[in-house]
Amino acid sequence: MAGLAFDAIRGPANWIARSAVEARAVPAARTAAENRAAGTVVFEAVSKTYRSASGEVRALDRVDLEIPAGTIFGVIGRSGAGKSSLLRTVNRLEEPTSGQVLVDGEPIAALDTAGLVALRRRIGMIFQQFNLLSAKTVRQNVALPLVVAGVPSAEIGSRVDEVLRLVGLENKAESYPSRLSGGQKQRVGIARALVSHPEILLCDEATSALDPETTLSILRLLRDINRRLGITIILITHEMSVIREVCSDVVVLEQGRIAETGPVWSVFGSPEHPATRALLEPLIRGLPEDLVARLLPHPAPGATAVLRITYSGKISPDLSSLAAAAAAPVRLIQAGIERIEGRAVGRMLIAVADGEGDRVLEERLRALGDEVERIGYVAADD
């Protein structure tokens, strides 16, 4: 998208529209230190309790978390874990019961009405159900935040054209939402969220209503936007496959608390909390059914050992080294290894002749994988 104003501006701080008047002009450049901080979100002991006639529900329980500027940060958990409540505290659609949220180091609870309006112009948001106005065209839907801010018509037109090119919908500007696919509607939502030049983009289950192919295209678009614009993206989901595809870091919530957090490759490779392991379960390939039917619990004449080698991002698979360490031919039965942030994560099943027994083979192979487990034995001709 060479030539876009976004590419020329680059620094997120230059996108901030502090008021309806300031939205009409490009703000002065910030220092390098200020630019580095733009897009940082910090949660300090954030709790949220909802009260109703039936009692109290604690959605968040003393959440401490820092989201660095310019990252794609995933928030995942099962239904009711507190994901949406956490996300909505960033733009004060929800007020914490206790604790505080800081954006670029500024406590947002202290903002007055004008400050809150300015904050929300710095934070774009896209939704699961798109939230488009059916009676307005794509162009009119995308332009709406600028119209509300009082931006001049000429500037509105140029900004809308920029973001429509960015999301690949320049030929749909005069179409109505009813004529668009689900993926196109979400692209309109993304364009509308970007048109005010925000430094943070909140994604509330943005792909849950989409089919797998369209989901992948939207996630690739978000990754491209992050790379081009340096914008911080906070994405909530209940699907680990979404986190794996696009995020660099992730926090797992369980009953309003942080179960674990860290780089995606580390959380995927060595999940520590039962909630994380439960969320990862659909992505982990079990033993092949035909292998289970033939698996022997004890060695038999001519049988080969079946070993499962786990890679959690610290070591990369090397079949030639495995064969050398085993001092015997190694047969690959099944492998599910992925590259996450440049690291190998997954499992491999191998069959290898084991003439020594007594776990000697596992010891020799342990340096080549993070975990080696003997599953059983299969006949040599299987």
Short mmCIF file of C-alpha atoms in Angstrom, two decimals:
data_model
loop_
_atom_site.label_atom_id
_atom_site.label_comp_id
_atom_site.label_asym_id
_atom_site.label_seq_id
_atom_site.Cartn_x
_atom_site.Cartn_y
_atom_site.Cartn_z
CA MET A 1 0.00 0.00 0.00
CA ALA A 2 2.84 2.40 -0.83
CA GLY A 3 1.80 6.02 -0.88
CA LEU A 4 -0.81 5.76 1.84
CA ALA A 5 -0.81 8.54 4.38
CA PHE A 6 -0.56 5.83 7.04
CA ASP A 7 2.80 4.72 5.66
CA ALA A 8 4.05 8.28 5.61
CA ILE A 9 2.89 9.03 9.15
CA ARG A 10 3.93 5.73 10.76
CA GLY A 11 4.26 6.98 14.37
CA PRO A 12 1.08 6.16 16.32
CA ALA A 13 1.36 9.38 18.31
CA ASN A 14 0.77 11.39 15.15
CA TRP A 15 -2.64 9.77 14.75
CA ILE A 16 -4.13 11.05 17.99
CA ALA A 17 -7.10 13.40 17.61
CA ARG A 18 -7.42 15.04 21.02
CA SER A 19 -10.71 16.80 20.25
CA ALA A 20 -13.09 17.50 17.40
CA VAL A 21 -11.01 20.58 16.55
CA GLU A 22 -7.65 18.82 16.84
CA ALA A 23 -8.95 15.98 14.68
CA ARG A 24 -8.75 18.39 11.73
CA ALA A 25 -5.00 18.79 11.93
CA VAL A 26 -1.97 16.51 12.29
CA PRO A 27 -0.63 16.89 15.86
CA ALA A 28 2.99 17.89 16.43
CA ALA A 29 5.56 15.12 16.48
CA ARG A 30 6.42 13.56 19.84
CA THR A 31 9.83 12.67 21.15
CA ALA A 32 11.21 9.21 20.44
CA ALA A 33 10.60 8.18 24.05
CA GLU A 34 6.95 9.25 23.86
CA ASN A 35 6.48 7.39 20.59
CA ARG A 36 7.84 4.20 22.13
CA ALA A 37 5.21 4.43 24.87
CA ALA A 38 2.25 5.13 22.57
CA GLY A 39 -0.09 2.16 22.67
CA THR A 40 0.97 0.73 26.04
CA VAL A 41 -1.82 -0.61 28.29
CA VAL A 42 -1.29 -1.53 31.94
CA PHE A 43 -3.79 -3.16 34.29
CA GLU A 44 -3.00 -2.69 37.98
CA ALA A 45 -4.96 -4.95 40.35
CA VAL A 46 -8.08 -4.52 38.22
CA SER A 47 -11.25 -6.09 39.62
CA LYS A 48 -14.79 -5.87 38.31
CA THR A 49 -17.91 -6.96 40.15
CA TYR A 50 -21.39 -6.93 38.66
CA ARG A 51 -24.31 -6.56 41.02
CA SER A 52 -27.86 -7.69 40.35
CA ALA A 53 -30.96 -8.71 42.25
CA SER A 54 -29.63 -12.27 42.39
CA GLY A 55 -26.30 -11.27 43.93
CA GLU A 56 -22.76 -10.37 42.90
CA VAL A 57 -20.58 -11.81 40.15
CA ARG A 58 -16.85 -11.09 40.15
CA ALA A 59 -15.83 -10.92 36.49
CA LEU A 60 -12.24 -9.79 37.16
CA ASP A 61 -10.16 -10.46 40.24
CA ARG A 62 -7.04 -8.31 40.77
CA VAL A 63 -5.65 -8.56 37.25
CA ASP A 64 -2.07 -7.28 36.89
CA LEU A 65 -0.91 -7.16 33.29
CA GLU A 66 1.15 -5.02 30.92
CA ILE A 67 0.57 -4.96 27.18
CA PRO A 68 3.57 -3.46 25.35
CA ALA A 69 3.09 -0.94 22.58
CA GLY A 70 3.02 -2.31 19.04
CA THR A 71 2.26 -5.93 19.98
CA ILE A 72 -0.61 -8.21 19.01
CA PHE A 73 -1.70 -9.38 22.43
CA GLY A 74 -4.21 -12.21 22.84
CA VAL A 75 -6.66 -12.58 25.71
CA ILE A 76 -8.20 -16.03 25.86
CA GLY A 77 -10.44 -17.96 28.21
CA ARG A 78 -13.57 -20.00 28.37
CA SER A 79 -17.02 -18.42 28.40
CA GLY A 80 -17.41 -16.24 31.49
CA ALA A 81 -13.66 -15.99 32.12
CA GLY A 82 -13.76 -12.17 32.08
CA LYS A 83 -12.29 -11.48 28.63
CA SER A 84 -14.84 -8.90 27.44
CA SER A 85 -14.93 -7.18 30.82
CA LEU A 86 -11.14 -6.76 30.71
CA LEU A 87 -11.16 -5.45 27.14
CA ARG A 88 -13.92 -2.93 27.81
CA THR A 89 -12.03 -1.36 30.70
CA VAL A 90 -9.42 -0.11 28.22
CA ASN A 91 -11.80 2.42 26.66
CA ARG A 92 -13.93 2.79 29.80
CA LEU A 93 -16.98 1.09 28.40
CA GLU A 94 -16.64 -0.70 31.74
CA GLU A 95 -15.37 0.92 34.94
CA PRO A 96 -13.26 -1.26 37.24
CA THR A 97 -14.69 -1.80 40.71
CA SER A 98 -11.14 -1.44 42.03
CA GLY A 99 -7.66 -1.07 40.61
CA GLN A 100 -6.78 1.07 37.62
CA VAL A 101 -6.05 0.97 33.89
CA LEU A 102 -3.29 3.11 32.42
CA VAL A 103 -2.97 3.95 28.73
CA ASP A 104 0.43 5.35 27.78
CA GLY A 105 1.11 5.70 31.51
CA GLU A 106 -1.99 7.80 32.14
CA PRO A 107 -4.65 6.59 34.60
CA ILE A 108 -7.81 6.76 32.52
CA ALA A 109 -10.25 6.76 35.46
CA ALA A 110 -9.32 10.39 36.16
CA LEU A 111 -10.24 11.62 32.67
CA ASP A 112 -13.05 14.15 32.40
CA THR A 113 -15.60 14.06 29.58
CA ALA A 114 -13.32 15.77 27.06
CA GLY A 115 -10.42 13.53 28.03
CA LEU A 116 -12.55 10.42 27.67
CA VAL A 117 -13.67 11.51 24.19
CA ALA A 118 -10.01 12.02 23.23
CA LEU A 119 -9.07 8.61 24.68
CA ARG A 120 -11.73 6.84 22.65
CA ARG A 121 -10.46 8.50 19.48
CA ARG A 122 -7.08 6.91 20.22
CA ILE A 123 -8.67 3.48 20.64
CA GLY A 124 -10.46 1.75 17.75
CA MET A 125 -12.76 -1.22 18.34
CA ILE A 126 -14.15 -3.97 16.12
CA PHE A 127 -16.94 -6.33 17.10
CA GLN A 128 -18.12 -9.88 16.52
CA GLN A 129 -21.38 -8.76 14.87
CA PHE A 130 -19.81 -5.93 12.80
CA ASN A 131 -22.23 -3.22 14.10
CA LEU A 132 -22.70 -1.58 10.69
CA LEU A 133 -25.60 0.74 9.85
CA SER A 134 -27.63 -1.02 7.19
CA ALA A 135 -29.03 2.19 5.68
CA LYS A 136 -25.56 3.64 5.03
CA THR A 137 -23.02 2.70 2.39
CA VAL A 138 -19.59 1.31 3.19
CA ARG A 139 -18.11 4.79 2.72
CA GLN A 140 -20.68 6.34 5.04
CA ASN A 141 -20.18 3.68 7.71
CA VAL A 142 -16.41 4.16 7.68
CA ALA A 143 -16.72 7.97 7.71
CA LEU A 144 -19.09 8.09 10.69
CA PRO A 145 -16.44 8.62 13.45
CA LEU A 146 -14.96 11.54 11.50
CA VAL A 147 -18.38 13.06 10.85
CA VAL A 148 -19.10 12.95 14.58
CA ALA A 149 -15.69 14.54 15.29
CA GLY A 150 -16.42 17.41 12.90
CA VAL A 151 -13.61 16.68 10.48
CA PRO A 152 -13.92 18.65 7.17
CA SER A 153 -15.53 16.76 4.30
CA ALA A 154 -12.45 16.89 2.07
CA GLU A 155 -10.29 15.30 4.75
CA ILE A 156 -12.96 12.71 5.51
CA GLY A 157 -12.93 11.61 1.88
CA SER A 158 -9.15 11.16 1.76
CA ARG A 159 -9.01 9.30 5.08
CA VAL A 160 -11.84 6.96 4.10
CA ASP A 161 -10.15 6.21 0.77
CA GLU A 162 -6.91 5.39 2.62
CA VAL A 163 -8.42 2.87 4.99
CA LEU A 164 -10.60 1.26 2.33
CA ARG A 165 -7.46 0.66 0.25
CA LEU A 166 -5.72 -0.69 3.34
CA VAL A 167 -8.43 -3.31 3.94
CA GLY A 168 -8.91 -4.08 0.24
CA LEU A 169 -12.43 -2.67 -0.17
CA GLU A 170 -11.87 0.36 -2.38
CA ASN A 171 -14.26 -1.13 -4.98
CA LYS A 172 -17.04 -1.58 -2.39
CA ALA A 173 -17.25 2.03 -1.19
CA GLU A 174 -20.79 2.62 -2.47
CA SER A 175 -22.16 -0.81 -1.56
CA TYR A 176 -24.54 -1.39 1.33
CA PRO A 177 -23.82 -3.92 4.11
CA SER A 178 -26.57 -6.25 2.88
CA ARG A 179 -24.56 -6.82 -0.31
CA LEU A 180 -21.38 -7.82 1.53
CA SER A 181 -20.07 -11.15 2.79
CA GLY A 182 -19.27 -11.64 6.47
CA GLY A 183 -15.57 -11.13 5.83
CA GLN A 184 -16.21 -7.93 3.87
CA LYS A 185 -18.42 -6.60 6.68
CA GLN A 186 -15.64 -7.21 9.17
CA ARG A 187 -13.19 -5.41 6.89
CA VAL A 188 -15.56 -2.43 6.90
CA GLY A 189 -15.56 -2.60 10.69
CA ILE A 190 -11.76 -2.63 10.72
CA ALA A 191 -11.61 0.33 8.32
CA ARG A 192 -14.04 2.29 10.49
CA ALA A 193 -11.91 1.55 13.57
CA LEU A 194 -8.76 2.77 11.80
CA VAL A 195 -10.13 5.91 10.17
CA SER A 196 -9.43 8.06 13.25
CA HIS A 197 -5.77 6.95 13.23
CA PRO A 198 -5.86 5.15 16.61
CA GLU A 199 -2.83 3.83 18.44
CA ILE A 200 -4.72 0.86 19.94
CA LEU A 201 -7.19 -1.52 18.27
CA LEU A 202 -9.50 -3.66 20.42
CA CYS A 203 -10.90 -6.80 18.80
CA ASP A 204 -13.90 -8.31 20.60
CA GLU A 205 -14.29 -11.88 19.26
CA ALA A 206 -13.78 -10.32 15.83
CA THR A 207 -13.66 -13.64 13.95
CA SER A 208 -16.18 -15.74 15.88
CA ALA A 209 -18.95 -15.18 13.33
CA LEU A 210 -16.77 -16.08 10.34
CA ASP A 211 -15.95 -19.32 8.57
CA PRO A 212 -12.38 -20.71 8.90
CA GLU A 213 -11.13 -19.41 5.54
CA THR A 214 -12.49 -15.91 6.15
CA THR A 215 -11.15 -15.97 9.71
CA LEU A 216 -7.68 -16.65 8.36
CA SER A 217 -7.90 -13.75 5.90
CA ILE A 218 -9.02 -11.33 8.65
CA LEU A 219 -6.22 -12.45 10.96
CA ARG A 220 -3.68 -11.94 8.18
CA LEU A 221 -5.12 -8.47 7.61
CA LEU A 222 -4.75 -7.62 11.31
CA ARG A 223 -1.15 -8.86 11.27
CA ASP A 224 -0.44 -6.73 8.20
CA ILE A 225 -2.01 -3.67 9.84
CA ASN A 226 0.12 -4.20 12.92
CA ARG A 227 3.29 -4.42 10.83
CA ARG A 228 2.46 -1.42 8.65
CA LEU A 229 1.14 0.95 11.28
CA GLY A 230 2.80 -0.20 14.49
CA ILE A 231 -0.60 -0.21 16.16
CA THR A 232 -1.17 -2.18 19.38
CA ILE A 233 -3.84 -4.86 18.86
CA ILE A 234 -5.60 -6.48 21.82
CA LEU A 235 -7.59 -9.48 20.65
CA ILE A 236 -9.97 -11.56 22.75
CA THR A 237 -11.10 -15.00 21.68
CA HIS A 238 -12.00 -18.45 23.00
CA GLU A 239 -10.06 -20.19 20.20
CA MET A 240 -6.40 -21.06 20.66
CA SER A 241 -6.03 -21.42 16.88
CA VAL A 242 -6.68 -17.67 16.53
CA ILE A 243 -4.04 -16.88 19.18
CA ARG A 244 -1.54 -19.19 17.45
CA GLU A 245 -2.09 -17.57 14.06
CA VAL A 246 -1.62 -13.92 14.88
CA CYS A 247 -0.53 -13.11 18.47
CA SER A 248 2.95 -12.69 19.88
CA ASP A 249 1.88 -12.80 23.54
CA VAL A 250 -1.16 -14.17 25.35
CA VAL A 251 -2.87 -14.11 28.72
CA VAL A 252 -5.16 -16.96 29.76
CA LEU A 253 -8.04 -15.93 32.02
CA GLU A 254 -9.93 -18.32 34.25
CA GLN A 255 -12.78 -17.11 36.46
CA GLY A 256 -11.56 -13.55 36.26
CA ARG A 257 -7.97 -14.34 37.23
CA ILE A 258 -4.78 -14.72 35.24
CA ALA A 259 -4.09 -18.43 34.84
CA GLU A 260 -0.85 -17.84 32.94
CA THR A 261 0.70 -15.40 30.53
CA GLY A 262 3.75 -15.19 28.28
CA PRO A 263 4.93 -15.48 24.68
CA VAL A 264 2.56 -17.61 22.60
CA TRP A 265 5.24 -20.17 21.74
CA SER A 266 5.99 -20.69 25.44
CA VAL A 267 2.34 -21.00 26.55
CA PHE A 268 1.59 -23.39 23.68
CA GLY A 269 4.75 -25.42 24.19
CA SER A 270 4.60 -25.74 27.98
CA PRO A 271 1.09 -25.01 29.25
CA GLU A 272 1.14 -24.91 33.04
CA HIS A 273 -2.47 -24.29 34.05
CA PRO A 274 -5.33 -26.81 33.55
CA ALA A 275 -7.40 -24.08 31.85
CA THR A 276 -4.66 -23.57 29.26
CA ARG A 277 -4.33 -27.29 28.65
CA ALA A 278 -8.09 -27.57 28.20
CA LEU A 279 -8.10 -24.77 25.64
CA LEU A 280 -5.21 -26.40 23.78
CA GLU A 281 -6.76 -29.88 23.77
CA PRO A 282 -8.63 -29.46 20.42
CA LEU A 283 -5.34 -28.60 18.72
CA ILE A 284 -3.37 -31.58 20.03
CA ARG A 285 -3.41 -34.70 17.88
CA GLY A 286 -3.98 -37.90 19.79
CA LEU A 287 -2.55 -41.30 18.99
CA PRO A 288 -3.75 -42.65 15.61
CA GLU A 289 -6.56 -45.18 16.09
CA ASP A 290 -4.80 -47.83 14.03
CA LEU A 291 -1.71 -47.47 16.21
CA VAL A 292 -3.74 -47.76 19.42
CA ALA A 293 -5.24 -51.02 18.14
CA ARG A 294 -1.76 -52.50 17.53
CA LEU A 295 0.11 -51.03 20.49
CA LEU A 296 1.70 -53.53 22.89
CA PRO A 297 2.35 -52.60 26.53
CA HIS A 298 5.49 -54.75 26.77
CA PRO A 299 8.34 -55.59 24.39
CA ALA A 300 8.00 -58.68 22.21
CA PRO A 301 10.47 -60.44 19.91
CA GLY A 302 11.16 -58.16 16.94
CA ALA A 303 9.00 -55.30 18.28
CA THR A 304 10.09 -51.68 18.05
CA ALA A 305 9.63 -49.03 20.74
CA VAL A 306 7.19 -46.19 20.10
CA LEU A 307 8.34 -42.89 21.58
CA ARG A 308 6.62 -39.53 21.80
CA ILE A 309 8.98 -36.55 21.66
CA THR A 310 7.61 -33.18 22.74
CA TYR A 311 9.03 -29.89 21.48
CA SER A 312 8.12 -26.80 23.50
CA GLY A 313 10.00 -24.17 21.51
CA LYS A 314 13.49 -24.62 22.89
CA ILE A 315 14.79 -27.32 20.51
CA SER A 316 14.09 -27.91 16.81
CA PRO A 317 13.48 -31.46 15.46
CA ASP A 318 16.46 -33.06 13.75
CA LEU A 319 15.72 -36.51 12.32
CA SER A 320 19.31 -37.26 11.39
CA SER A 321 20.43 -36.51 14.95
CA LEU A 322 17.63 -38.70 16.30
CA ALA A 323 18.79 -41.62 14.17
CA ALA A 324 22.40 -41.09 15.22
CA ALA A 325 21.49 -40.91 18.90
CA ALA A 326 19.26 -43.99 18.65
CA ALA A 327 22.04 -45.91 16.87
CA ALA A 328 19.25 -47.55 14.85
CA PRO A 329 16.85 -46.65 12.01
CA VAL A 330 14.10 -44.25 13.11
CA ARG A 331 10.65 -44.49 11.54
CA LEU A 332 8.33 -41.47 11.71
CA ILE A 333 4.77 -42.47 12.65
CA GLN A 334 3.15 -39.07 13.14
CA ALA A 335 4.26 -35.47 13.58
CA GLY A 336 2.42 -32.31 14.54
CA ILE A 337 5.14 -29.65 14.69
CA GLU A 338 4.34 -25.99 14.13
CA ARG A 339 6.48 -22.89 13.88
CA ILE A 340 5.26 -20.25 16.34
CA GLU A 341 7.27 -17.03 16.46
CA GLY A 342 10.12 -18.91 14.80
CA ARG A 343 10.12 -21.78 17.33
CA ALA A 344 9.18 -25.43 16.91
CA VAL A 345 6.23 -26.47 19.05
CA GLY A 346 4.45 -29.83 18.95
CA ARG A 347 4.87 -33.59 19.18
CA MET A 348 6.43 -36.36 17.14
CA LEU A 349 5.82 -40.13 17.29
CA ILE A 350 8.69 -42.35 16.20
CA ALA A 351 9.33 -46.08 16.13
CA VAL A 352 12.86 -47.28 16.76
CA ALA A 353 14.47 -50.64 17.51
CA ASP A 354 15.53 -50.77 21.15
CA GLY A 355 18.04 -53.45 21.97
CA GLU A 356 19.15 -51.93 25.26
CA GLY A 357 15.89 -51.28 27.11
CA ASP A 358 15.82 -50.00 30.67
CA ARG A 359 15.11 -46.44 29.48
CA VAL A 360 18.61 -46.05 28.02
CA LEU A 361 17.15 -45.06 24.66
CA GLU A 362 15.07 -42.28 26.20
CA GLU A 363 18.13 -40.89 27.96
CA ARG A 364 20.09 -40.75 24.70
CA LEU A 365 17.25 -38.94 22.90
CA ARG A 366 16.37 -36.52 25.69
CA ALA A 367 18.94 -33.96 24.57
CA LEU A 368 17.13 -33.77 21.22
CA GLY A 369 13.66 -32.99 22.59
CA ASP A 370 12.13 -31.28 25.59
CA GLU A 371 10.38 -34.46 26.72
CA VAL A 372 10.67 -38.10 25.64
CA GLU A 373 8.00 -40.62 26.61
CA ARG A 374 7.78 -44.32 25.78
CA ILE A 375 4.21 -45.08 24.60
CA GLY A 376 4.58 -48.81 24.01
CA TYR A 377 5.69 -51.23 21.30
CA VAL A 378 4.60 -52.33 17.84
CA ALA A 379 5.54 -55.37 15.81
CA ALA A 380 8.49 -54.71 13.53
CA ASP A 381 6.46 -55.16 10.34
CA ASP A 382 3.70 -52.70 11.42
#
